[in-house]
Amino acid sequence: MRFFLKTANLFLLFLALMTLASCTCEDREERQAAARERQGLILANVVEAVQESEGARLYREKTCNTCHGEDGINPLLPSYPVIAQQGEQYALTQMLDIKSGNRAAGLSAVMKPIIQSVTDEELAILATFIATELGQGKAIGTGNADPASPGGKLFKSKTCTACHGKDGKTPILKEYPKIAGHGAEYAKMQMLDIKSGARANSMAVLGMKGIMHLVTEEEINHLADYIATMSR
Ligand code: HEC
Ligand code: HEC
């Protein structure tokens, strides 16, 4: 009997030790898993930081995203431009012109204070980023352009195609903008400002001003609607 009790006690002790051992073992595994997860997160952050281009970092750090949207496609207000996939040379010239005050029409004044803290070298990096990375592969413009619509017909008859291309995204010179996919409100404002001479920052714009006296405000409205339907 005594022997039996002793064996039973020993057996219980053994069981207790086993449970304890398995407990610490599980604990350790949990801790190791947590550590692995932490390491993974740190690594993922490092990889992300390394993968982010300088342009993407500047776009975020200089708060361009707050007005132009994360992917440059959905600006804060419809009167702001869609800048994703804009031509590099055109984008750079415009940023330099807004910085210097050479382009002061429309709503340029809201961007001017921010652009003051961006060096010309950084603007060049941002222009490359805008043209190549920003909103790349995403739909820009509603994409249901109808050449038979009033705006579609005017786009051809008023010779807009001669400078901006048939599709509004293949300008004849790299200093000229891609206009396809701009919001109607922004496009309208720019056309009115170019027509009135309020926006005359580049020599290039003078060519367009020359034809705008042949375009009425009502026609500008149709053209703006059409521009918003063309895909960039
Ligand atoms: C506070 C809002 C705001 C911020 C911040 C801002 N912008 Fe702008 N940006 C505008 C507005 C508004 C215009 C159009 C001005 C006009 O009406 O003529 C513009 C115009 C532009 C244009 C010319 C677009 C075209 O089609 O002509 C580019 C390129 C541009 N911004 C890039 C940037 C970059 C890069 C940054 C960051 C360094 C930035 N913007 C920061 C509001 C902003
Ligand atoms: C002779 C060439 C020429 C013709 C023709 C022309 N444009 Fe332009 N357009 C330009 C240039 C150049 C600019 C940019 C000016 C600058 O550098 O600031 C511009 C700017 C614009 C903008 C503003 C783009 C932006 O991102 O801010 C819109 C919108 C536009 N054009 C629409 C039209 C429409 C619609 C027509 C036809 C009625 C037309 N253009 C005819 C050369 C032309």
PDB file of N, CA, C and O and ligand atoms in Angstrom, residues 81-82 86 90 93-94 97 103 154-155 158-164 172 175-179 182 186-188 190-191 194 199-209 211-212 215 220 223-224 227 232, ligand 2:
ATOM      1  N   PRO A  81      -5.565  70.848 -60.071  1.00  0.00           N
ATOM      2  CA  PRO A  81      -5.237  69.982 -61.220  1.00  0.00           C
ATOM      3  C   PRO A  81      -4.976  68.521 -60.846  1.00  0.00           C
ATOM      4  O   PRO A  81      -4.544  68.226 -59.736  1.00  0.00           O
ATOM      5  N   VAL A  82      -5.237  67.637 -61.804  1.00  0.00           N
ATOM      6  CA  VAL A  82      -4.823  66.231 -61.709  1.00  0.00           C
ATOM      7  C   VAL A  82      -3.392  66.202 -62.238  1.00  0.00           C
ATOM      8  O   VAL A  82      -3.161  66.536 -63.403  1.00  0.00           O
ATOM      9  N   GLN A  86       1.588  63.585 -65.578  1.00  0.00           N
ATOM     10  CA  GLN A  86       1.785  64.786 -66.388  1.00  0.00           C
ATOM     11  C   GLN A  86       3.197  64.718 -66.981  1.00  0.00           C
ATOM     12  O   GLN A  86       4.088  64.077 -66.428  1.00  0.00           O
ATOM     13  N   TYR A  90       6.910  69.745 -68.691  1.00  0.00           N
ATOM     14  CA  TYR A  90       5.821  70.681 -68.417  1.00  0.00           C
ATOM     15  C   TYR A  90       5.639  70.852 -66.903  1.00  0.00           C
ATOM     16  O   TYR A  90       5.550  71.976 -66.404  1.00  0.00           O
ATOM     17  N   THR A  93       8.459  72.987 -65.361  1.00  0.00           N
ATOM     18  CA  THR A  93       8.333  74.407 -65.692  1.00  0.00           C
ATOM     19  C   THR A  93       7.232  75.069 -64.862  1.00  0.00           C
ATOM     20  O   THR A  93       7.408  76.176 -64.343  1.00  0.00           O
ATOM     21  N   GLN A  94       6.108  74.379 -64.732  1.00  0.00           N
ATOM     22  CA  GLN A  94       4.984  74.964 -63.996  1.00  0.00           C
ATOM     23  C   GLN A  94       5.329  75.160 -62.520  1.00  0.00           C
ATOM     24  O   GLN A  94       5.005  76.180 -61.924  1.00  0.00           O
ATOM     25  N   ASP A  97       7.601  78.027 -62.200  1.00  0.00           N
ATOM     26  CA  ASP A  97       6.859  79.264 -62.449  1.00  0.00           C
ATOM     27  C   ASP A  97       5.972  79.646 -61.265  1.00  0.00           C
ATOM     28  O   ASP A  97       5.808  80.823 -60.957  1.00  0.00           O
ATOM     29  N   ARG A 103       3.837  82.196 -62.647  1.00  0.00           N
ATOM     30  CA  ARG A 103       2.453  81.733 -62.822  1.00  0.00           C
ATOM     31  C   ARG A 103       1.718  82.057 -61.530  1.00  0.00           C
ATOM     32  O   ARG A 103       1.943  81.428 -60.499  1.00  0.00           O
ATOM     33  N   LEU A 154     -15.776  70.237 -80.862  1.00  0.00           N
ATOM     34  CA  LEU A 154     -15.029  71.496 -80.710  1.00  0.00           C
ATOM     35  C   LEU A 154     -13.527  71.232 -80.558  1.00  0.00           C
ATOM     36  O   LEU A 154     -12.701  71.981 -81.062  1.00  0.00           O
ATOM     37  N   PHE A 155     -13.195  70.181 -79.846  1.00  0.00           N
ATOM     38  CA  PHE A 155     -11.792  69.851 -79.600  1.00  0.00           C
ATOM     39  C   PHE A 155     -11.042  69.724 -80.926  1.00  0.00           C
ATOM     40  O   PHE A 155      -9.889  70.111 -81.040  1.00  0.00           O
ATOM     41  N   LYS A 158     -11.660  73.444 -83.189  1.00  0.00           N
ATOM     42  CA  LYS A 158     -10.934  74.609 -82.664  1.00  0.00           C
ATOM     43  C   LYS A 158      -9.423  74.364 -82.641  1.00  0.00           C
ATOM     44  O   LYS A 158      -8.669  75.095 -81.987  1.00  0.00           O
ATOM     45  N   THR A 159      -8.997  73.294 -83.265  1.00  0.00           N
ATOM     46  CA  THR A 159      -7.583  72.934 -83.438  1.00  0.00           C
ATOM     47  C   THR A 159      -6.811  72.675 -82.130  1.00  0.00           C
ATOM     48  O   THR A 159      -5.582  72.767 -82.108  1.00  0.00           O
ATOM     49  N   CYS A 160      -7.527  72.332 -81.072  1.00  0.00           N
ATOM     50  CA  CYS A 160      -6.854  71.965 -79.818  1.00  0.00           C
ATOM     51  C   CYS A 160      -5.928  70.783 -80.070  1.00  0.00           C
ATOM     52  O   CYS A 160      -4.847  70.674 -79.466  1.00  0.00           O
ATOM     53  N   THR A 161      -6.369  69.892 -80.967  1.00  0.00           N
ATOM     54  CA  THR A 161      -5.610  68.674 -81.282  1.00  0.00           C
ATOM     55  C   THR A 161      -4.212  69.001 -81.813  1.00  0.00           C
ATOM     56  O   THR A 161      -3.279  68.239 -81.587  1.00  0.00           O
ATOM     57  N   ALA A 162      -4.087  70.155 -82.507  1.00  0.00           N
ATOM     58  CA  ALA A 162      -2.806  70.511 -83.128  1.00  0.00           C
ATOM     59  C   ALA A 162      -1.691  70.592 -82.093  1.00  0.00           C
ATOM     60  O   ALA A 162      -0.551  70.219 -82.379  1.00  0.00           O
ATOM     61  N   CYS A 163      -1.997  71.061 -80.896  1.00  0.00           N
ATOM     62  CA  CYS A 163      -0.956  71.184 -79.864  1.00  0.00           C
ATOM     63  C   CYS A 163      -1.038  70.085 -78.807  1.00  0.00           C
ATOM     64  O   CYS A 163      -0.020  69.611 -78.316  1.00  0.00           O
ATOM     65  N   HIS A 164      -2.263  69.703 -78.446  1.00  0.00           N
ATOM     66  CA  HIS A 164      -2.412  68.758 -77.326  1.00  0.00           C
ATOM     67  C   HIS A 164      -2.557  67.304 -77.775  1.00  0.00           C
ATOM     68  O   HIS A 164      -2.590  66.400 -76.938  1.00  0.00           O
ATOM     69  N   ILE A 172       2.470  68.087 -78.856  1.00  0.00           N
ATOM     70  CA  ILE A 172       3.504  68.119 -79.895  1.00  0.00           C
ATOM     71  C   ILE A 172       4.863  68.461 -79.308  1.00  0.00           C
ATOM     72  O   ILE A 172       5.879  68.106 -79.870  1.00  0.00           O
ATOM     73  N   GLU A 175       7.102  70.536 -73.589  1.00  0.00           N
ATOM     74  CA  GLU A 175       6.786  71.676 -72.713  1.00  0.00           C
ATOM     75  C   GLU A 175       5.278  71.896 -72.613  1.00  0.00           C
ATOM     76  O   GLU A 175       4.809  72.680 -71.810  1.00  0.00           O
ATOM     77  N   TYR A 176       4.517  71.226 -73.504  1.00  0.00           N
ATOM     78  CA  TYR A 176       3.062  71.400 -73.516  1.00  0.00           C
ATOM     79  C   TYR A 176       2.406  70.363 -72.595  1.00  0.00           C
ATOM     80  O   TYR A 176       2.918  69.253 -72.467  1.00  0.00           O
ATOM     81  N   PRO A 177       1.285  70.729 -71.991  1.00  0.00           N
ATOM     82  CA  PRO A 177       0.680  69.783 -71.037  1.00  0.00           C
ATOM     83  C   PRO A 177      -0.138  68.672 -71.683  1.00  0.00           C
ATOM     84  O   PRO A 177      -0.664  68.826 -72.781  1.00  0.00           O
ATOM     85  N   LYS A 178      -0.231  67.570 -70.926  1.00  0.00           N
ATOM     86  CA  LYS A 178      -1.246  66.556 -71.227  1.00  0.00           C
ATOM     87  C   LYS A 178      -2.497  67.098 -70.556  1.00  0.00           C
ATOM     88  O   LYS A 178      -2.468  67.388 -69.349  1.00  0.00           O
ATOM     89  N   ILE A 179      -3.570  67.272 -71.298  1.00  0.00           N
ATOM     90  CA  ILE A 179      -4.761  67.848 -70.667  1.00  0.00           C
ATOM     91  C   ILE A 179      -5.830  66.796 -70.383  1.00  0.00           C
ATOM     92  O   ILE A 179      -6.707  67.010 -69.559  1.00  0.00           O
ATOM     93  N   HIS A 182      -7.958  65.940 -66.827  1.00  0.00           N
ATOM     94  CA  HIS A 182      -8.116  67.023 -65.852  1.00  0.00           C
ATOM     95  C   HIS A 182      -9.592  67.114 -65.459  1.00  0.00           C
ATOM     96  O   HIS A 182     -10.467  66.834 -66.291  1.00  0.00           O
ATOM     97  N   TYR A 186     -11.195  72.542 -63.162  1.00  0.00           N
ATOM     98  CA  TYR A 186      -9.821  73.051 -63.313  1.00  0.00           C
ATOM     99  C   TYR A 186      -9.570  73.446 -64.775  1.00  0.00           C
ATOM    100  O   TYR A 186      -9.053  74.543 -65.049  1.00  0.00           O
ATOM    101  N   ALA A 187      -9.947  72.551 -65.704  1.00  0.00           N
ATOM    102  CA  ALA A 187      -9.695  72.814 -67.127  1.00  0.00           C
ATOM    103  C   ALA A 187     -10.376  74.110 -67.559  1.00  0.00           C
ATOM    104  O   ALA A 187      -9.782  74.939 -68.258  1.00  0.00           O
ATOM    105  N   LYS A 188     -11.591  74.304 -67.104  1.00  0.00           N
ATOM    106  CA  LYS A 188     -12.350  75.498 -67.485  1.00  0.00           C
ATOM    107  C   LYS A 188     -11.638  76.763 -66.979  1.00  0.00           C
ATOM    108  O   LYS A 188     -11.440  77.723 -67.730  1.00  0.00           O
ATOM    109  N   GLN A 190      -8.528  77.224 -66.250  1.00  0.00           N
ATOM    110  CA  GLN A 190      -7.278  77.488 -66.958  1.00  0.00           C
ATOM    111  C   GLN A 190      -7.545  78.077 -68.338  1.00  0.00           C
ATOM    112  O   GLN A 190      -6.873  79.008 -68.762  1.00  0.00           O
ATOM    113  N   MET A 191      -8.547  77.546 -69.022  1.00  0.00           N
ATOM    114  CA  MET A 191      -8.856  78.062 -70.357  1.00  0.00           C
ATOM    115  C   MET A 191      -9.301  79.523 -70.281  1.00  0.00           C
ATOM    116  O   MET A 191      -8.884  80.345 -71.101  1.00  0.00           O
ATOM    117  N   ILE A 194      -6.238  81.611 -69.584  1.00  0.00           N
ATOM    118  CA  ILE A 194      -5.362  81.740 -70.754  1.00  0.00           C
ATOM    119  C   ILE A 194      -6.008  82.706 -71.756  1.00  0.00           C
ATOM    120  O   ILE A 194      -5.343  83.563 -72.331  1.00  0.00           O
ATOM    121  N   ARG A 199      -3.261  84.025 -67.165  1.00  0.00           N
ATOM    122  CA  ARG A 199      -2.185  83.031 -67.140  1.00  0.00           C
ATOM    123  C   ARG A 199      -1.393  83.174 -68.429  1.00  0.00           C
ATOM    124  O   ARG A 199      -1.869  82.831 -69.509  1.00  0.00           O
ATOM    125  N   ALA A 200      -0.219  83.722 -68.306  1.00  0.00           N
ATOM    126  CA  ALA A 200       0.629  83.937 -69.486  1.00  0.00           C
ATOM    127  C   ALA A 200       2.071  83.669 -69.106  1.00  0.00           C
ATOM    128  O   ALA A 200       2.986  84.352 -69.552  1.00  0.00           O
ATOM    129  N   ASN A 201       2.274  82.632 -68.235  1.00  0.00           N
ATOM    130  CA  ASN A 201       3.607  82.417 -67.685  1.00  0.00           C
ATOM    131  C   ASN A 201       4.620  81.908 -68.694  1.00  0.00           C
ATOM    132  O   ASN A 201       5.801  82.152 -68.552  1.00  0.00           O
ATOM    133  N   SER A 202       4.168  81.177 -69.708  1.00  0.00           N
ATOM    134  CA  SER A 202       5.180  80.671 -70.638  1.00  0.00           C
ATOM    135  C   SER A 202       4.951  81.240 -72.023  1.00  0.00           C
ATOM    136  O   SER A 202       3.839  81.635 -72.368  1.00  0.00           O
ATOM    137  N   MET A 203       6.003  81.259 -72.809  1.00  0.00           N
ATOM    138  CA  MET A 203       5.908  81.690 -74.199  1.00  0.00           C
ATOM    139  C   MET A 203       4.919  80.783 -74.917  1.00  0.00           C
ATOM    140  O   MET A 203       4.151  81.220 -75.760  1.00  0.00           O
ATOM    141  N   ALA A 204       4.966  79.489 -74.514  1.00  0.00           N
ATOM    142  CA  ALA A 204       4.145  78.483 -75.186  1.00  0.00           C
ATOM    143  C   ALA A 204       2.657  78.808 -75.099  1.00  0.00           C
ATOM    144  O   ALA A 204       1.911  78.600 -76.046  1.00  0.00           O
ATOM    145  N   VAL A 205       2.249  79.339 -73.951  1.00  0.00           N
ATOM    146  CA  VAL A 205       0.823  79.572 -73.746  1.00  0.00           C
ATOM    147  C   VAL A 205       0.299  80.644 -74.714  1.00  0.00           C
ATOM    148  O   VAL A 205      -0.888  80.685 -75.022  1.00  0.00           O
ATOM    149  N   LEU A 206       1.183  81.473 -75.198  1.00  0.00           N
ATOM    150  CA  LEU A 206       0.758  82.537 -76.108  1.00  0.00           C
ATOM    151  C   LEU A 206       0.138  81.961 -77.381  1.00  0.00           C
ATOM    152  O   LEU A 206      -0.805  82.519 -77.934  1.00  0.00           O
ATOM    153  N   GLY A 207       0.662  80.823 -77.822  1.00  0.00           N
ATOM    154  CA  GLY A 207       0.109  80.141 -78.996  1.00  0.00           C
ATOM    155  C   GLY A 207      -1.349  79.799 -78.769  1.00  0.00           C
ATOM    156  O   GLY A 207      -2.194  79.982 -79.646  1.00  0.00           O
ATOM    157  N   MET A 208      -1.636  79.330 -77.566  1.00  0.00           N
ATOM    158  CA  MET A 208      -3.018  78.950 -77.259  1.00  0.00           C
ATOM    159  C   MET A 208      -3.905  80.177 -77.100  1.00  0.00           C
ATOM    160  O   MET A 208      -5.055  80.197 -77.550  1.00  0.00           O
ATOM    161  N   LYS A 209      -3.336  81.222 -76.489  1.00  0.00           N
ATOM    162  CA  LYS A 209      -4.111  82.450 -76.291  1.00  0.00           C
ATOM    163  C   LYS A 209      -4.604  82.963 -77.648  1.00  0.00           C
ATOM    164  O   LYS A 209      -5.734  83.443 -77.773  1.00  0.00           O
ATOM    165  N   ILE A 211      -5.653  81.468 -80.148  1.00  0.00           N
ATOM    166  CA  ILE A 211      -6.886  80.880 -80.710  1.00  0.00           C
ATOM    167  C   ILE A 211      -8.091  81.028 -79.767  1.00  0.00           C
ATOM    168  O   ILE A 211      -9.223  80.837 -80.172  1.00  0.00           O
ATOM    169  N   MET A 212      -7.828  81.388 -78.516  1.00  0.00           N
ATOM    170  CA  MET A 212      -8.925  81.390 -77.539  1.00  0.00           C
ATOM    171  C   MET A 212      -9.968  82.484 -77.784  1.00  0.00           C
ATOM    172  O   MET A 212     -11.102  82.384 -77.308  1.00  0.00           O
ATOM    173  N   VAL A 215     -13.020  81.093 -79.167  1.00  0.00           N
ATOM    174  CA  VAL A 215     -13.753  80.112 -78.361  1.00  0.00           C
ATOM    175  C   VAL A 215     -14.579  80.847 -77.303  1.00  0.00           C
ATOM    176  O   VAL A 215     -14.027  81.602 -76.496  1.00  0.00           O
ATOM    177  N   ILE A 220     -16.154  76.719 -74.086  1.00  0.00           N
ATOM    178  CA  ILE A 220     -15.155  76.324 -73.078  1.00  0.00           C
ATOM    179  C   ILE A 220     -15.770  75.302 -72.112  1.00  0.00           C
ATOM    180  O   ILE A 220     -15.138  74.309 -71.750  1.00  0.00           O
ATOM    181  N   LEU A 223     -15.856  72.017 -73.845  1.00  0.00           N
ATOM    182  CA  LEU A 223     -14.486  71.485 -73.972  1.00  0.00           C
ATOM    183  C   LEU A 223     -13.993  70.928 -72.643  1.00  0.00           C
ATOM    184  O   LEU A 223     -13.373  69.864 -72.585  1.00  0.00           O
ATOM    185  N   ALA A 224     -14.308  71.651 -71.562  1.00  0.00           N
ATOM    186  CA  ALA A 224     -13.873  71.211 -70.226  1.00  0.00           C
ATOM    187  C   ALA A 224     -14.510  69.864 -69.878  1.00  0.00           C
ATOM    188  O   ALA A 224     -13.841  68.962 -69.360  1.00  0.00           O
ATOM    189  N   ILE A 227     -12.702  67.188 -71.898  1.00  0.00           N
ATOM    190  CA  ILE A 227     -11.349  66.927 -71.369  1.00  0.00           C
ATOM    191  C   ILE A 227     -11.407  65.945 -70.193  1.00  0.00           C
ATOM    192  O   ILE A 227     -10.587  65.031 -70.077  1.00  0.00           O
ATOM    193  N   ARG A 232      -5.958  59.814 -69.513  1.00  0.00           N
ATOM    194  CA  ARG A 232      -4.559  60.227 -69.624  1.00  0.00           C
ATOM    195  C   ARG A 232      -3.684  58.975 -69.689  1.00  0.00           C
ATOM    196  O   ARG A 232      -3.927  58.039 -68.949  1.00  0.00           O
TER     197      ARG A 232
HETATM  198  C1  HEC B   2      -0.734  76.536 -80.140  1.00  0.00           C
HETATM  199  C2  HEC B   2      -0.773  75.439 -79.218  1.00  0.00           C
HETATM  200  C3  HEC B   2      -2.038  75.246 -78.407  1.00  0.00           C
HETATM  201  C4  HEC B   2      -3.338  75.168 -78.851  1.00  0.00           C
HETATM  202  C5  HEC B   2      -3.845  75.285 -80.263  1.00  0.00           C
HETATM  203  C6  HEC B   2      -4.146  74.922 -77.681  1.00  0.00           C
HETATM  204  N1  HEC B   2      -3.365  74.846 -76.577  1.00  0.00           N
HETATM  205 FE1  HEC B   2      -3.995  74.483 -74.686  1.00  0.00          FE
HETATM  206  N2  HEC B   2      -2.144  74.841 -73.983  1.00  0.00           N
HETATM  207  C7  HEC B   2      -1.027  75.050 -74.746  1.00  0.00           C
HETATM  208  C8  HEC B   2       0.116  75.264 -73.882  1.00  0.00           C
HETATM  209  C9  HEC B   2       1.528  75.479 -74.344  1.00  0.00           C
HETATM  210  C10 HEC B   2      -0.359  75.208 -72.548  1.00  0.00           C
HETATM  211  C11 HEC B   2       0.440  75.354 -71.277  1.00  0.00           C
HETATM  212  C12 HEC B   2       0.894  76.733 -71.089  1.00  0.00           C
HETATM  213  C13 HEC B   2       1.997  76.881 -70.112  1.00  0.00           C
HETATM  214  O1  HEC B   2       3.107  76.425 -70.387  1.00  0.00           O
HETATM  215  O2  HEC B   2       1.777  77.468 -69.050  1.00  0.00           O
HETATM  216  C14 HEC B   2      -1.788  74.937 -72.646  1.00  0.00           C
HETATM  217  C15 HEC B   2      -2.626  74.767 -71.559  1.00  0.00           C
HETATM  218  C16 HEC B   2      -3.899  74.288 -71.633  1.00  0.00           C
HETATM  219  C17 HEC B   2      -4.719  73.906 -70.519  1.00  0.00           C
HETATM  220  C18 HEC B   2      -4.277  73.931 -69.054  1.00  0.00           C
HETATM  221  C19 HEC B   2      -3.500  72.680 -68.737  1.00  0.00           C
HETATM  222  C20 HEC B   2      -2.957  72.588 -67.344  1.00  0.00           C
HETATM  223  O3  HEC B   2      -2.515  71.484 -66.988  1.00  0.00           O
HETATM  224  O4  HEC B   2      -2.970  73.570 -66.625  1.00  0.00           O
HETATM  225  C21 HEC B   2      -5.905  73.456 -71.009  1.00  0.00           C
HETATM  226  C22 HEC B   2      -7.066  72.926 -70.204  1.00  0.00           C
HETATM  227  C23 HEC B   2      -5.852  73.592 -72.441  1.00  0.00           C
HETATM  228  N3  HEC B   2      -4.616  74.065 -72.797  1.00  0.00           N
HETATM  229  C24 HEC B   2      -6.884  73.257 -73.302  1.00  0.00           C
HETATM  230  C25 HEC B   2      -6.888  73.600 -74.651  1.00  0.00           C
HETATM  231  C26 HEC B   2      -8.044  73.484 -75.503  1.00  0.00           C
HETATM  232  C27 HEC B   2      -9.381  72.937 -75.084  1.00  0.00           C
HETATM  233  C28 HEC B   2      -7.675  73.958 -76.733  1.00  0.00           C
HETATM  234  C29 HEC B   2      -8.555  74.157 -77.941  1.00  0.00           C
HETATM  235  C30 HEC B   2      -9.609  75.134 -77.778  1.00  0.00           C
HETATM  236  C31 HEC B   2      -6.263  74.313 -76.649  1.00  0.00           C
HETATM  237  N4  HEC B   2      -5.839  74.089 -75.378  1.00  0.00           N
HETATM  238  C32 HEC B   2      -5.520  74.773 -77.714  1.00  0.00           C
HETATM  239  C33 HEC B   2      -0.976  75.039 -76.131  1.00  0.00           C
HETATM  240  C34 HEC B   2      -2.065  75.045 -76.972  1.00  0.00           C
END
